[in-house]
Structures are given as C-alpha cells and as structure tokens.
XYZ file of C-alpha atoms in Angstrom:
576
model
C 83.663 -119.365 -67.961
C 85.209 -116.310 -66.294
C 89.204 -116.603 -64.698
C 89.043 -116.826 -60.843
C 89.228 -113.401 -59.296
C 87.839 -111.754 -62.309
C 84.727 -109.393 -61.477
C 81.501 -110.228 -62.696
C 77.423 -109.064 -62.776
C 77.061 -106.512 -59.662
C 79.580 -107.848 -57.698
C 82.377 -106.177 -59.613
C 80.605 -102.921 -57.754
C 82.008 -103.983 -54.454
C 85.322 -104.209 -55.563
C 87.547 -101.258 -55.129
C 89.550 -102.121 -58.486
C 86.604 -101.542 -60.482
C 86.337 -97.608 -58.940
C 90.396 -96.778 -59.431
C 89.631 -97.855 -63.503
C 86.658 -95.316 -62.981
C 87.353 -91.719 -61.089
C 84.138 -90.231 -61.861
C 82.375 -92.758 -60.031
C 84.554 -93.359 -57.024
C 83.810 -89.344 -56.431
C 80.468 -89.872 -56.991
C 80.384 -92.713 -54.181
C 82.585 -90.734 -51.582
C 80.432 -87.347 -52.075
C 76.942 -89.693 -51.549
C 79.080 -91.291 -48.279
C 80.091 -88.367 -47.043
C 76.587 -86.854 -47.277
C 74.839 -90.158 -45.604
C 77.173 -89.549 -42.533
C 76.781 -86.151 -42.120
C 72.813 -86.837 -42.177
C 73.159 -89.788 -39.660
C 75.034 -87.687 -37.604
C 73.045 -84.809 -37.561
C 69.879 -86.829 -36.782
C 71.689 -88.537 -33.310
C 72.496 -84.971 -32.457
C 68.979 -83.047 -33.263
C 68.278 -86.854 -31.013
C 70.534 -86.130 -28.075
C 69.267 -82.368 -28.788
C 65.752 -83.362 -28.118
C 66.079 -85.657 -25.343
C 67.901 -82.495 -23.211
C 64.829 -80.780 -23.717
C 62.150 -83.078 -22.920
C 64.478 -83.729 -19.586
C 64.608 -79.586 -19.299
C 60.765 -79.254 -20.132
C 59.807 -82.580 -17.635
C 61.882 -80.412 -14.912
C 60.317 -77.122 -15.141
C 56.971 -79.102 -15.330
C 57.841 -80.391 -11.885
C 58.782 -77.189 -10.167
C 55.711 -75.757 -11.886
C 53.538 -78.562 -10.229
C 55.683 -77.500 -6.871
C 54.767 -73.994 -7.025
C 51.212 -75.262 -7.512
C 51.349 -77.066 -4.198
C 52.828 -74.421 -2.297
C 50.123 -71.609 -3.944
C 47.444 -74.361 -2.809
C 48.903 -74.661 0.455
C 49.238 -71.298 1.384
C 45.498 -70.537 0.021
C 43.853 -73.836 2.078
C 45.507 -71.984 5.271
C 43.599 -68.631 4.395
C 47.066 -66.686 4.320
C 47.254 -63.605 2.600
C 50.368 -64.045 0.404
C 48.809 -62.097 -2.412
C 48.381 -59.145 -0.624
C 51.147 -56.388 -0.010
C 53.270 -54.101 -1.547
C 55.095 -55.895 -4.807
C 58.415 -56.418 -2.597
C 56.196 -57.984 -0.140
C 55.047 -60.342 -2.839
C 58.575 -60.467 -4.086
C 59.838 -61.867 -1.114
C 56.900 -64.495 -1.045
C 57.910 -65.945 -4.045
C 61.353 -66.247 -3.721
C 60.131 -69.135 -1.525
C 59.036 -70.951 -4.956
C 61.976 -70.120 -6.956
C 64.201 -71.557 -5.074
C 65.819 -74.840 -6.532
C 65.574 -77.837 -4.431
C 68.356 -80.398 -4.611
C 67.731 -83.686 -4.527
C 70.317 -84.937 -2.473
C 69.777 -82.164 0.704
C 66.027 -82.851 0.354
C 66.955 -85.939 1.460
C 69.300 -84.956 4.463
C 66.754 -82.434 5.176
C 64.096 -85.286 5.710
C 66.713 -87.554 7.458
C 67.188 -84.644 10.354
C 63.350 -83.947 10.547
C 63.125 -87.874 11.484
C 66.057 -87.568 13.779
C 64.066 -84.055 15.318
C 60.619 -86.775 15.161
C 62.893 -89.205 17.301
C 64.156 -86.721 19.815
C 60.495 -85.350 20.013
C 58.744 -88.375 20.697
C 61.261 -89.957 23.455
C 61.108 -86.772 25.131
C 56.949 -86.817 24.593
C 56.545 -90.459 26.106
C 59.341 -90.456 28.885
C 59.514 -86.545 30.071
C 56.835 -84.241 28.742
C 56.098 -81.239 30.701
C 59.322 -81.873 32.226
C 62.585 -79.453 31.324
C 64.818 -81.996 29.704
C 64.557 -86.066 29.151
C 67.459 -88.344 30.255
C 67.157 -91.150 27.907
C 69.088 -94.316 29.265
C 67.140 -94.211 32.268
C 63.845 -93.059 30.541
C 62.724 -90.794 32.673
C 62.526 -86.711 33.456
C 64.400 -83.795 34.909
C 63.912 -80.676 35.826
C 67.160 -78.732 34.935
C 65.501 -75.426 34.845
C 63.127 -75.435 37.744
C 60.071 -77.002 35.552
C 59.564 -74.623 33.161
C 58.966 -76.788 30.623
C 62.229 -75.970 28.781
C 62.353 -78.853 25.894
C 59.263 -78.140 24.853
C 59.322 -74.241 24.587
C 62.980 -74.545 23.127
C 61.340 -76.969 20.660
C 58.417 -75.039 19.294
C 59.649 -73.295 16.840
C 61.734 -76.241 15.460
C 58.558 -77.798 15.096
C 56.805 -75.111 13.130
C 59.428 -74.880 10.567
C 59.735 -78.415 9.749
C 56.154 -78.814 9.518
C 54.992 -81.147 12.154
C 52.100 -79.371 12.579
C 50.347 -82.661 15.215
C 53.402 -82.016 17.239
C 53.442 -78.107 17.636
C 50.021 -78.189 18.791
C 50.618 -80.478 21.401
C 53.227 -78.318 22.699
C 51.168 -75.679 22.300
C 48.070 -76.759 24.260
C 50.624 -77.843 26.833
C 52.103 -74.232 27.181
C 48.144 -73.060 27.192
C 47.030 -75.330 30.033
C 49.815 -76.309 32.209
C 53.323 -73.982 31.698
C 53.502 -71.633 34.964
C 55.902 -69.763 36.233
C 54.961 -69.385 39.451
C 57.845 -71.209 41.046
C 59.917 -70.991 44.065
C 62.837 -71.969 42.251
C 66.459 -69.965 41.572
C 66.373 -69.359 37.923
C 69.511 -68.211 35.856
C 67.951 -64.931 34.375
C 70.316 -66.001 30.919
C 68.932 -69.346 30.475
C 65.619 -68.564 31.217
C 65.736 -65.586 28.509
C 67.395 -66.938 25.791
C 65.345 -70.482 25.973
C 61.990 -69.786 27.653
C 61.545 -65.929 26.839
C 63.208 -66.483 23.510
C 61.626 -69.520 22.385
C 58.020 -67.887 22.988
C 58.717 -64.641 21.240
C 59.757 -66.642 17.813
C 56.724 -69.154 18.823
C 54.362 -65.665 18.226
C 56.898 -64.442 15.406
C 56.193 -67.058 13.700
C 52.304 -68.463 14.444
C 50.647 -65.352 15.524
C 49.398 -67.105 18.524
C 49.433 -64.627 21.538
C 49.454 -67.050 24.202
C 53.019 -66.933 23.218
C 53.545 -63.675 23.810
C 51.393 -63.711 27.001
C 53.545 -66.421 28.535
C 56.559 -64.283 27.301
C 55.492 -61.703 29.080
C 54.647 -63.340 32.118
C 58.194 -64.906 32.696
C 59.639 -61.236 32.081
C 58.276 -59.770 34.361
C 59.165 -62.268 36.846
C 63.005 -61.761 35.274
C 62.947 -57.650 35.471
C 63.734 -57.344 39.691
C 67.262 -58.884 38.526
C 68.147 -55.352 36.560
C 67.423 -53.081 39.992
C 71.293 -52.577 40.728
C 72.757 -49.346 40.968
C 74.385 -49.601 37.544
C 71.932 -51.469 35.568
C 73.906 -54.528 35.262
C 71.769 -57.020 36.407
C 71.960 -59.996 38.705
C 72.533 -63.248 37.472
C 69.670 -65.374 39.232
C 66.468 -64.618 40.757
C 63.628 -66.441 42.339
C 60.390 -66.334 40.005
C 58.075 -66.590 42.832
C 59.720 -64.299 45.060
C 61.999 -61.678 42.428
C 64.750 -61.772 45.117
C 67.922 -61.655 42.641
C 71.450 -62.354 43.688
C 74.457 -63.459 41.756
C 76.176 -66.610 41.762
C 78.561 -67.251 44.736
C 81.106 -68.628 42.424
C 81.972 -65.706 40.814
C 82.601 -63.731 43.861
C 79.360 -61.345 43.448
C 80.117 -60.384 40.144
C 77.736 -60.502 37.140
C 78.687 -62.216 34.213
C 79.494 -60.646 30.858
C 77.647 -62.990 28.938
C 74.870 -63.536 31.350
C 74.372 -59.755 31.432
C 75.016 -58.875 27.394
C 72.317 -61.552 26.451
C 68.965 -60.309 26.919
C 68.733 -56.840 24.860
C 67.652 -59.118 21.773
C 64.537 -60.608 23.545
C 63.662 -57.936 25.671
C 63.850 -55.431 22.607
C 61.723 -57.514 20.944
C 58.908 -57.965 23.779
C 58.819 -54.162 23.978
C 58.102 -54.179 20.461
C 55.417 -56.812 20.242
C 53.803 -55.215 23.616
C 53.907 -51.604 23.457
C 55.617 -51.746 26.876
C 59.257 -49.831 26.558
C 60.117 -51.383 30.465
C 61.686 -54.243 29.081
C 63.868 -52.760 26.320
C 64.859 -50.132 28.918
C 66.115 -52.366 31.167
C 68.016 -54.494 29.016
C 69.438 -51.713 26.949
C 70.560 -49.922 30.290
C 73.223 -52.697 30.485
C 74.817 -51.378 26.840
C 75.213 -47.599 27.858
C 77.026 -48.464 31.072
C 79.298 -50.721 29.034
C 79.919 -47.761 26.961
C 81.102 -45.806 29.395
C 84.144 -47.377 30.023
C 84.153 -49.495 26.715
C 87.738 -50.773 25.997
C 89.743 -49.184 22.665
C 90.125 -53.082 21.510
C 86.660 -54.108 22.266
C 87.400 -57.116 24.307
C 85.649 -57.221 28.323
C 86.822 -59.547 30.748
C 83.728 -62.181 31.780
C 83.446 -60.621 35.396
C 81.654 -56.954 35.803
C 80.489 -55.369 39.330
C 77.060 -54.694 39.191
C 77.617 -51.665 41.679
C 80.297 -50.152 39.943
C 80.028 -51.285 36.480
C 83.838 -51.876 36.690
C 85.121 -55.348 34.784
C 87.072 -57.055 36.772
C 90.856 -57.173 35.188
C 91.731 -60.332 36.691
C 88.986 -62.302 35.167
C 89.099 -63.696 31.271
C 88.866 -62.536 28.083
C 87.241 -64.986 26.313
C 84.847 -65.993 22.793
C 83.827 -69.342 25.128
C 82.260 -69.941 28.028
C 80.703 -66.643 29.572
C 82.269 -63.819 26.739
C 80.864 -65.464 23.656
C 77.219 -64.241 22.970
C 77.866 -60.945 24.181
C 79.628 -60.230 21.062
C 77.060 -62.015 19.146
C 74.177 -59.596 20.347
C 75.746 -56.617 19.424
C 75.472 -57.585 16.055
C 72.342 -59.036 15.937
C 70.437 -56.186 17.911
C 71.470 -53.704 15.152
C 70.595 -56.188 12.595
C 66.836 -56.984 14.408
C 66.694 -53.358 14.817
C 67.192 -53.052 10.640
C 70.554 -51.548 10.949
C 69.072 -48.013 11.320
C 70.706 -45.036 13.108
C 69.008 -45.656 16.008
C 70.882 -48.915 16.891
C 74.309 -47.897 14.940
C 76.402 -47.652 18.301
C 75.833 -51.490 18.861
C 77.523 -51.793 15.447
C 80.277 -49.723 15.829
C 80.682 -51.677 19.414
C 80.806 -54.768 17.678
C 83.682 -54.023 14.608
C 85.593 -52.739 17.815
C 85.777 -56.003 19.180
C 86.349 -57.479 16.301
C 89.588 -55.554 15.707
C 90.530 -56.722 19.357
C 89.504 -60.193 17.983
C 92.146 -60.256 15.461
C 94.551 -59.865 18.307
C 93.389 -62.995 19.605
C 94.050 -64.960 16.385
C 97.170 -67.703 15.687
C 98.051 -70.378 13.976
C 99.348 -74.107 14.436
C 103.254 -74.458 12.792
C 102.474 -77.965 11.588
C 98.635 -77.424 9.713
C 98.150 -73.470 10.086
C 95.266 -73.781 11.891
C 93.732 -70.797 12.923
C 92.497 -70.454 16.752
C 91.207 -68.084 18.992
C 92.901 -67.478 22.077
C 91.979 -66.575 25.547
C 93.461 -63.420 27.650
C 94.002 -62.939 31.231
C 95.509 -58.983 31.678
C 98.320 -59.540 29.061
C 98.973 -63.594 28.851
C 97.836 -65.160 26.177
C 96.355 -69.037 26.777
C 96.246 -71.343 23.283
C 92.842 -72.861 24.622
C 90.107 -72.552 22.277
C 86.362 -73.743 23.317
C 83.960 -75.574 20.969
C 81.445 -72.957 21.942
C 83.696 -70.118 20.450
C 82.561 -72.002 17.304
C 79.840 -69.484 16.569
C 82.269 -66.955 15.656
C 82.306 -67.887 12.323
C 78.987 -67.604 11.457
C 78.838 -64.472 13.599
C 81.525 -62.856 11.139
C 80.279 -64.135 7.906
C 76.808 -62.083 9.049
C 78.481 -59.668 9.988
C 81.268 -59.022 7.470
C 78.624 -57.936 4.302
C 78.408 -54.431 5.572
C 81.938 -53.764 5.626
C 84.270 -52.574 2.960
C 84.900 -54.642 0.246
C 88.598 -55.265 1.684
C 87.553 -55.668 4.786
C 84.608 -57.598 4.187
C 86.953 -60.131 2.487
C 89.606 -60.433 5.209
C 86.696 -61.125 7.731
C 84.830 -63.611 5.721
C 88.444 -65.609 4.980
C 88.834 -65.519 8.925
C 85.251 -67.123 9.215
C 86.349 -70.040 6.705
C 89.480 -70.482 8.935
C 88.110 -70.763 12.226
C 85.059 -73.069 10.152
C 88.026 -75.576 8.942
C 89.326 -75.448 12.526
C 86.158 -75.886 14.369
C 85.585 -78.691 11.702
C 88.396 -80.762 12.542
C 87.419 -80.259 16.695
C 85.063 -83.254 15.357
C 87.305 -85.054 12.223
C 90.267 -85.603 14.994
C 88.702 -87.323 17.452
C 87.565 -91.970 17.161
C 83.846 -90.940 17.077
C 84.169 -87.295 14.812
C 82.436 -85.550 17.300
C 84.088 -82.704 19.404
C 85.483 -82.143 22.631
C 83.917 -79.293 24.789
C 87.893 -77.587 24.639
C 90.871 -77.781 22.847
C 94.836 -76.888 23.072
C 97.308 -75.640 21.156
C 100.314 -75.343 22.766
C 103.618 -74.467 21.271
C 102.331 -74.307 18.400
C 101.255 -77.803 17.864
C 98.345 -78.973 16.412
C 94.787 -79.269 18.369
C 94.616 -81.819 21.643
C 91.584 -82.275 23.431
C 90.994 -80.814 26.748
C 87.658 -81.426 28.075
C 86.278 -84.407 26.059
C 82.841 -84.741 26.653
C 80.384 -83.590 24.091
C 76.646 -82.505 24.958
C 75.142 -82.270 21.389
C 76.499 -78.763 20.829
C 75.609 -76.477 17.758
C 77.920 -74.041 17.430
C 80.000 -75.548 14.737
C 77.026 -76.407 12.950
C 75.432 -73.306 13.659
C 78.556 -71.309 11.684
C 78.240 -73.804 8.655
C 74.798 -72.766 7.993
C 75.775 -69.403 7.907
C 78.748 -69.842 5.386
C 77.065 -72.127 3.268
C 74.158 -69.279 2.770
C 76.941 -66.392 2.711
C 79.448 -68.514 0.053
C 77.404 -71.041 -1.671
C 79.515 -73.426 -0.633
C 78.610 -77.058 -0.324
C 81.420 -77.919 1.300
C 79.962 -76.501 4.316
C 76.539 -79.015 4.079
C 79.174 -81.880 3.608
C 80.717 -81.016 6.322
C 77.386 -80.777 8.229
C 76.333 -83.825 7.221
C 78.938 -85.681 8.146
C 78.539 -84.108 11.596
C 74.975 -85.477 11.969
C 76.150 -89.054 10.872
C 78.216 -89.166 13.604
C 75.891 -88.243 15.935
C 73.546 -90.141 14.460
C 76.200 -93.242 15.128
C 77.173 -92.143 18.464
C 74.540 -90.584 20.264
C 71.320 -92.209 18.835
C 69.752 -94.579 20.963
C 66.400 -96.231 20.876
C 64.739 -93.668 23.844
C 66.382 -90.125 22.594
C 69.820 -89.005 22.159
C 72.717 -88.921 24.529
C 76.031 -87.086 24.889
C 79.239 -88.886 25.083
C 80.956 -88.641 28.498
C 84.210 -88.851 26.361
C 84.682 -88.822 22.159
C 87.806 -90.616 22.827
C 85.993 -93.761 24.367
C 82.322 -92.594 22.875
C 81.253 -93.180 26.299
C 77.533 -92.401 26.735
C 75.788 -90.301 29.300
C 72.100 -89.575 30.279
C 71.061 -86.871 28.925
C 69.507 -84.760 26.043
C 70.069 -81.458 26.141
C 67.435 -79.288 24.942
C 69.112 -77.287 22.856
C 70.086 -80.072 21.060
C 66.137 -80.081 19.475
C 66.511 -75.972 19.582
C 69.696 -75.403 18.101
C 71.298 -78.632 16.475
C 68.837 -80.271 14.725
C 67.269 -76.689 13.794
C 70.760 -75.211 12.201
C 71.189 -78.958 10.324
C 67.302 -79.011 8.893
C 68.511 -75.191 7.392
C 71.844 -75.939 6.392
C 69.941 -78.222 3.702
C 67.279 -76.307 3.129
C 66.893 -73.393 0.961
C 68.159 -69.567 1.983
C 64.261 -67.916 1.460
C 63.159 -70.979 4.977
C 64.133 -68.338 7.552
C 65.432 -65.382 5.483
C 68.199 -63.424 6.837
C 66.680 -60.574 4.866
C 63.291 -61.096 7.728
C 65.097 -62.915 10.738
C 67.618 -63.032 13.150
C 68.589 -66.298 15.457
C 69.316 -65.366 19.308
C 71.658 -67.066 20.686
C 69.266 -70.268 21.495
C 68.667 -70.343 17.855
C 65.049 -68.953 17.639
C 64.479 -66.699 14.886
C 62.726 -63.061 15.590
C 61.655 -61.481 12.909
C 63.254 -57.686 12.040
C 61.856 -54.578 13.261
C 63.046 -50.816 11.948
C 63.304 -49.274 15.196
C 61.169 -46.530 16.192
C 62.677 -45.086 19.270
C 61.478 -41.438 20.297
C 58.414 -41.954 19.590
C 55.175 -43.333 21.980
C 55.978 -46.864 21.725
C 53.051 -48.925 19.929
C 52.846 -52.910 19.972
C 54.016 -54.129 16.573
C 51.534 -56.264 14.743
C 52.325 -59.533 13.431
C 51.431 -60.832 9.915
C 51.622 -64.299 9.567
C 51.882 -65.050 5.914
C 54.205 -68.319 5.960
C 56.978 -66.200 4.945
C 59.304 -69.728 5.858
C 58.034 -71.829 2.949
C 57.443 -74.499 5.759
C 56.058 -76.814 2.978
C 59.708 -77.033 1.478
C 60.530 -79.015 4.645
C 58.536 -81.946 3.256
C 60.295 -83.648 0.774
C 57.086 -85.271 -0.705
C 55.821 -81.570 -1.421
C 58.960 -80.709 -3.340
C-alpha cells in the first residue's frame, strides 16, 4: 500500500513534483503549451479576421445592389445617363459612389415626412392659394394669388421624390396659375419665389410650361426697370405694369429689392434666347459700379433717378442689404466663373473686405457678430437673416488664396457657432428674428418671433459640404427637433409669436417648404443631390443649373438635358 501523498499510475503526471525530478520533460510540456496557445490564438484571430470581411464583403454587396437600383431607375425613366462625354458620365456616377449613412438616411426621411405634412395641410386647407394659415385652417393670399406655396414648393418636391405630389402642383400651374391680376406685386418676392421657383421647376424636369409661366410673369415684372438709371421700382401692378416704389421708403428703391433679380433674369435669357431680361437686370450692376464704394458696403436706400445711395440709410447683411451680396457671388458662379462675369466677383471680395470691418466679438464668449452702419456709427444688432453669410463665404472663399481662403472660411464657422446659439439660447431653441450685443455682452433677443426661417440652416448645409463636418448636421438636426416640438401642429406648421413664451401664430410661411425643409433634406443627404459643381441656390433656395456665359454673341436658348443629375432616388431611404 502506497504512503499518502505519494504519486502513483498516471496521476503522478499531474503533479508538478514529478516534472522538477525530470527537466527534459517539463520542456517538452511547456514547448507543446506554448505551441497549443499560439495555435488557439491564431485561429480566434484568422476568426475575428474573417468575420471583418464577410461584414466588408455583405457591405459592398449592398451598395452594389444600390447602384443596381439606381442604374434600373434611371433606365425605367428612359434617361440617357450613359450617354456623354466621360466627365459627363463621371459626374453621373458620383451619384452612386457616394456613401450613405445610416443615421442621416434616417433624418433625411424624417424631414421628407415633415415636407409630406406641410404639403398635405397646405393641399387640403389652402391649395391654389399663396400661403396656408394652419390654426384656423384656411387660405391667404399674401402675394396677390399667385399661387406662391405651391410654385415655391415644386422643386422641393422633385428632389425628394414625391413624384404624386409634383404633378399635382404641376397640373395646377398648367390649368389654373395666371397672372393676370390687378394686384401690387413686390417685383423681389415675386422673382425670387414665383420666377425663381419656375426656372429650377424647368432646370430640373424639362417641362416648358415652367418656363412659359416664367416667362409670362417677367414680362409682367420688366415695366418696373424703365427709370432713368436702370434701378428699378420696387412694386408694380401685373395687370396694369404701372410700377412705383414703396411709400415707406420715401421713393427710394431698395438695395436688396433691386440687387436680386440678375440671377433669374440671367437665367430666363438663357433658357429663352431673349437677352431683354438679362439686360435689364444686369443694367442695375453697371450703375452700381459707377459709384461703387472702395469698402464694398451700399446703404439699403438708392434713387432710382439718380442712382445715388442714400447716406443716411443702413448698411446692413439683414433685412434689405443681405442678398445683394449674395448675388454677386452666385451670378459669377451660375455664369461658370468666366471672364465675362469676373467684375461681379471682384464686386463681391470688395465687400467682403468692408465686411470684415463690420465684424466683433462678445468679451464674455467671443462671439463673433456682424454689425450694422449708419454713416460712421456702428449698431451691435445682428439679424437672424444675416445668417446666410456663412454659407455665402464658405462658397465663396475656395477661389481665394490659400491664406485667404482660410481666414474667410474660419469667419464662416464663427458667425455658424453664433447664428447657432440665436436658437440654443432661447426656452424653445429656436431663434429670434434679431439680436443685441451691447457693450460687449453676450447675445439678447430683440425681436422674438420666429417665422420658420432658413438662413441658419441654409449656412450649415454649406459648411458641412465645404468641411465635412458633422457637427454642422447635428447642429441641424437639432434645429428641426425643435421645430418639430414647437411649431408642428396637426394642420401644418406655425411660427412662434415669441421663442421666449413659444407662443404660436397662424401661419406657414412658404418658404418654410422652399427653403427650410429643402436646406435640412440636403444637409443629410449626400454632396453629388444638387451638386455645387452643376447648381447654384437663389436666394429662395431653388437651384439653377450653371451656364458658361456666352455674351457677344447672338444669344441662343440653352437646351436642357434632363438626366437626373440629383440622384433623387437617394432621397428614399428604402432605395438606399
């Protein structure tokens, strides 16, 4: 019998005495050990290994399938994708290669219902009339009845795919949209919505009652530039063409009302063949030259008989002064940035050396603001509407110098952070229509209503595609929540009489389906759905494609190729 603790049969193997009485063997167990492990090991990574490419494979399978859809969907419409020059074909596909991300396909669906929403209060309370007031579900005519929600809408419609709902607006526009009306239109509002939202309607479709109708309304507009300068009047009656300016302003013409039409009526000269209308609207620019200021910036107020601004108006980037600036920039970009439309370039980086000049900051947060200027007194007022100066720089600020383009761009992101916290500061996040600064303090609200405005939104866009940002679609989307908690109600959406209170009033704007929604479904969407490289936004937010300009020669109508050049499709989260 063996002593208790004494090691016996194949036990004794387990026992770490019997491998110190034995080296040879203890090595030859830690080597075989050592060699299981590293085998083990290796197979969980090779594992992990080939688990990261099925997921990479299972990916590329989907975005293959995607592609698929989109070929099959551009060939069921009988578009001509294929067909072009290889850069042509290029720029098709970068539609396709685009990544999708999950999470702003699913904002971008959650803004196409609240557009859906909008839409359909407006269709079964106010259609065919300018704008719906929701809490008392009915109609108004804000612009004379010219339809204005629905043309402001159409091209909203057409990139977000709701196909049903474009062609109702468009058999409405067909059937019953006239002009004919003894009514005192503002020549600015009726351009950038009605004339504007047509032109991108036949940019973007091909359909030429849009550019029939667009037509039609200009010529009604053109009596307004007969003035001895060529600075037109600011209303006229369409029946009528008697034009006369607002008795407000003391018989002046308005800066912005006046600066705000060359990218339209460019544009209709193009797509007609009919030079009037860029004539007329360009006119405007070379009297401005004349007497241009050396820092760019024109008070809101101009004589139409003299040309002369008046000094004792404002100097503003709000109310009256903002798109002004905008247009300069954009008309040289619509025009493709040739020689021919250079001086409205070298206009613009005038003014935007005079809008440095304009530029402070708070003491407590260093927020930068823009200021207003009456002759030499500065006012720390800033407007939510001067919000689209951000985006207007980012666009602009690629085709300066390096150093320059940098300081501009880092202005944009400042005045974005600023414009930002118009909406984080108030109890409902959205923004005032003004703020002030004074002595230095941090933002107060002025004017606290808000009417569903885009400019803030509007600028995001823009950085997000210029930076790559995502803090900018964060931002964004937390701008939609709030108006999604605020201004949402069961017949439409509403402004707030007062973000303080979140007061509601009666009415939705129809830029708020133009504009808001539109710059918030392509802030989550990818850069090729309305490529800068082929559009450019007016100032209502409808995008007209680019044009090389082709001035001294016989002016021929440019021909429109609609090859789905938006990747509509990518709007529908289902396809992607």
């Amino acid at each position: 019998m063996a002593r208790r603790g004494s090691l016996s049969g194949r036990w004794r193997y387990l026992h770490p005495g019997y491998y110190m009485k034995r080296p040879a063997r203890f090595a030859a167990v830690f080597t075989a050990l050592i060699l299981t492990t590293t085998v083990v090991w290796d197979r969980r990574s090779l594992l992990r290994d080939y688990e990261a490419e099925v997921s990479r494979l299972y990916d590329e399978l989907n975005e293959l399938q995607h592609q698929l859809r989109e070929v099959e969907g551009h060939l069921g419409d009988g578009n001509e994708i294929f067909s072009g020059t290889k850069e042509e074909m290029a720029k098709n596909n970068n539609v396709w290669q685009a990544e999708i991300d999950p999470v702003n396909s699913q904002r971008r669906e959650k803004v196409k219902e609240a557009m859906l929403h909008a839409w359909n209060s407006y269709v079964k309370y106010a259609w065919g009339q300018d704008e719906l007031q929701p809490q008392s579900m009915d109609g108004v005519n804000s612009f004379g009845g010219l339809g204005a929600t629905v043309v402001d809408s159409l091209d909203t419609l057409y990139i977000m795919d709701l196909e049903d709902e474009f062609q109702k607006a468009r058999e409405w526009i067909a059937t019953s949209l006239d002009f004919n009306k003894d009514y005192e239109a503002s020549v600015f509002e009726t351009t950038i919505r009605v004339v504007g939202g047509l032109l991108s309607a036949y940019d973007l479709s091909g359909d030429k009652i849009f550019l029939e109708k667009a037509r039609d309304i200009a010529d009604r507009l053109l009596p307004a530039w007969d003035t001895p300068t060529g600075i037109p009047y600011n209303r006229i009656n369409l029946a009528h063409g008697h034009a006369h300016n607002f008795g407000w302003t003391g018989g002046q013409s308005i800066l912005a009302d006046s600066g705000t039409e060359q990218l339209e009526f460019i544009v209709l000269s193009q797509r007609t063949g009919d030079p009037r209308y860029q004539q007329k609207a360009e006119k405007v620019i070379s009297q401005l030259q004349k007497t241009y200021p050396s820092d760019g910036l024109l008070p809101i107020y101009i004589n139409p008989h003299s040309g002369v601004a008046a000094s004792y108006s404002s100097i503003t980037f709000g109310a009256m002064g903002d798109s002004f600036y905008e247009y300069l920039l954009k008309v040289w970009i619509q025009g493709n940035k040739t020689k021919t439309v250079t001086h409205y370039r070298e206009m613009w980086e005038i003014s935007m050396e005079g809008l440095l000049s304009l530029i402070r900051k708070t003491n407590q947060s260093s927020l930068s603001y823009i200021c207003e200027k009456t002759g030499d007194s500065l006012s720390n007022k800033m407007d939510e509407l001067a919000c689209f100066v951000p985006g207007m720089l980012a666009l602009g600020s690629s085709d300066y110098d390096p150093e320059k383009a940098e300081k501009f761009l880092s202005l944009a992101k400042e005045l974005a952070w600023t414009c930002y916290n118009f909406y984080q500061s108030t109890p409902t996040k959205l923004a005032g229509e003004n703020y002030y600064f004074d002595g230095g303090e941090d933002m107060n609200v002025g004017t606290s209503w808000n009417i569903l405005r885009p400019e803030t939104v509007e600028s995001l866009m823009y950085l997000w595609r210029f930076t790559g940002n995502k803090t900018y679609q964060d931002w964004g989307w937390n701008i939609f929540q709030a108006f999604e908690k605020n201004c949402r109600i069961d017949s439409g959406y509403v402004g707030l009489r007062d973000v303080k209170t979140g007061e509601k009033d009666n009415m939705m704007q129809s830029f708020f389906l133009a504009e808001t929604l539109k710059y918030l479904y392509l802030l989550f969407s990818p850069p090729s759905l309305v490529s800068f490289d082929e559009w450019v936004f007016n100032t209502e937010a409808h995008p007209l494609r680019i044009v090389t300009r082709k001035d001294g020669q016989d002016m021929e109508p440019t021909r429109i190729s609609v090859s789905k050049p938006l990747g509509r499709k990518q709007g529908n989260e289902e396809q992607n």
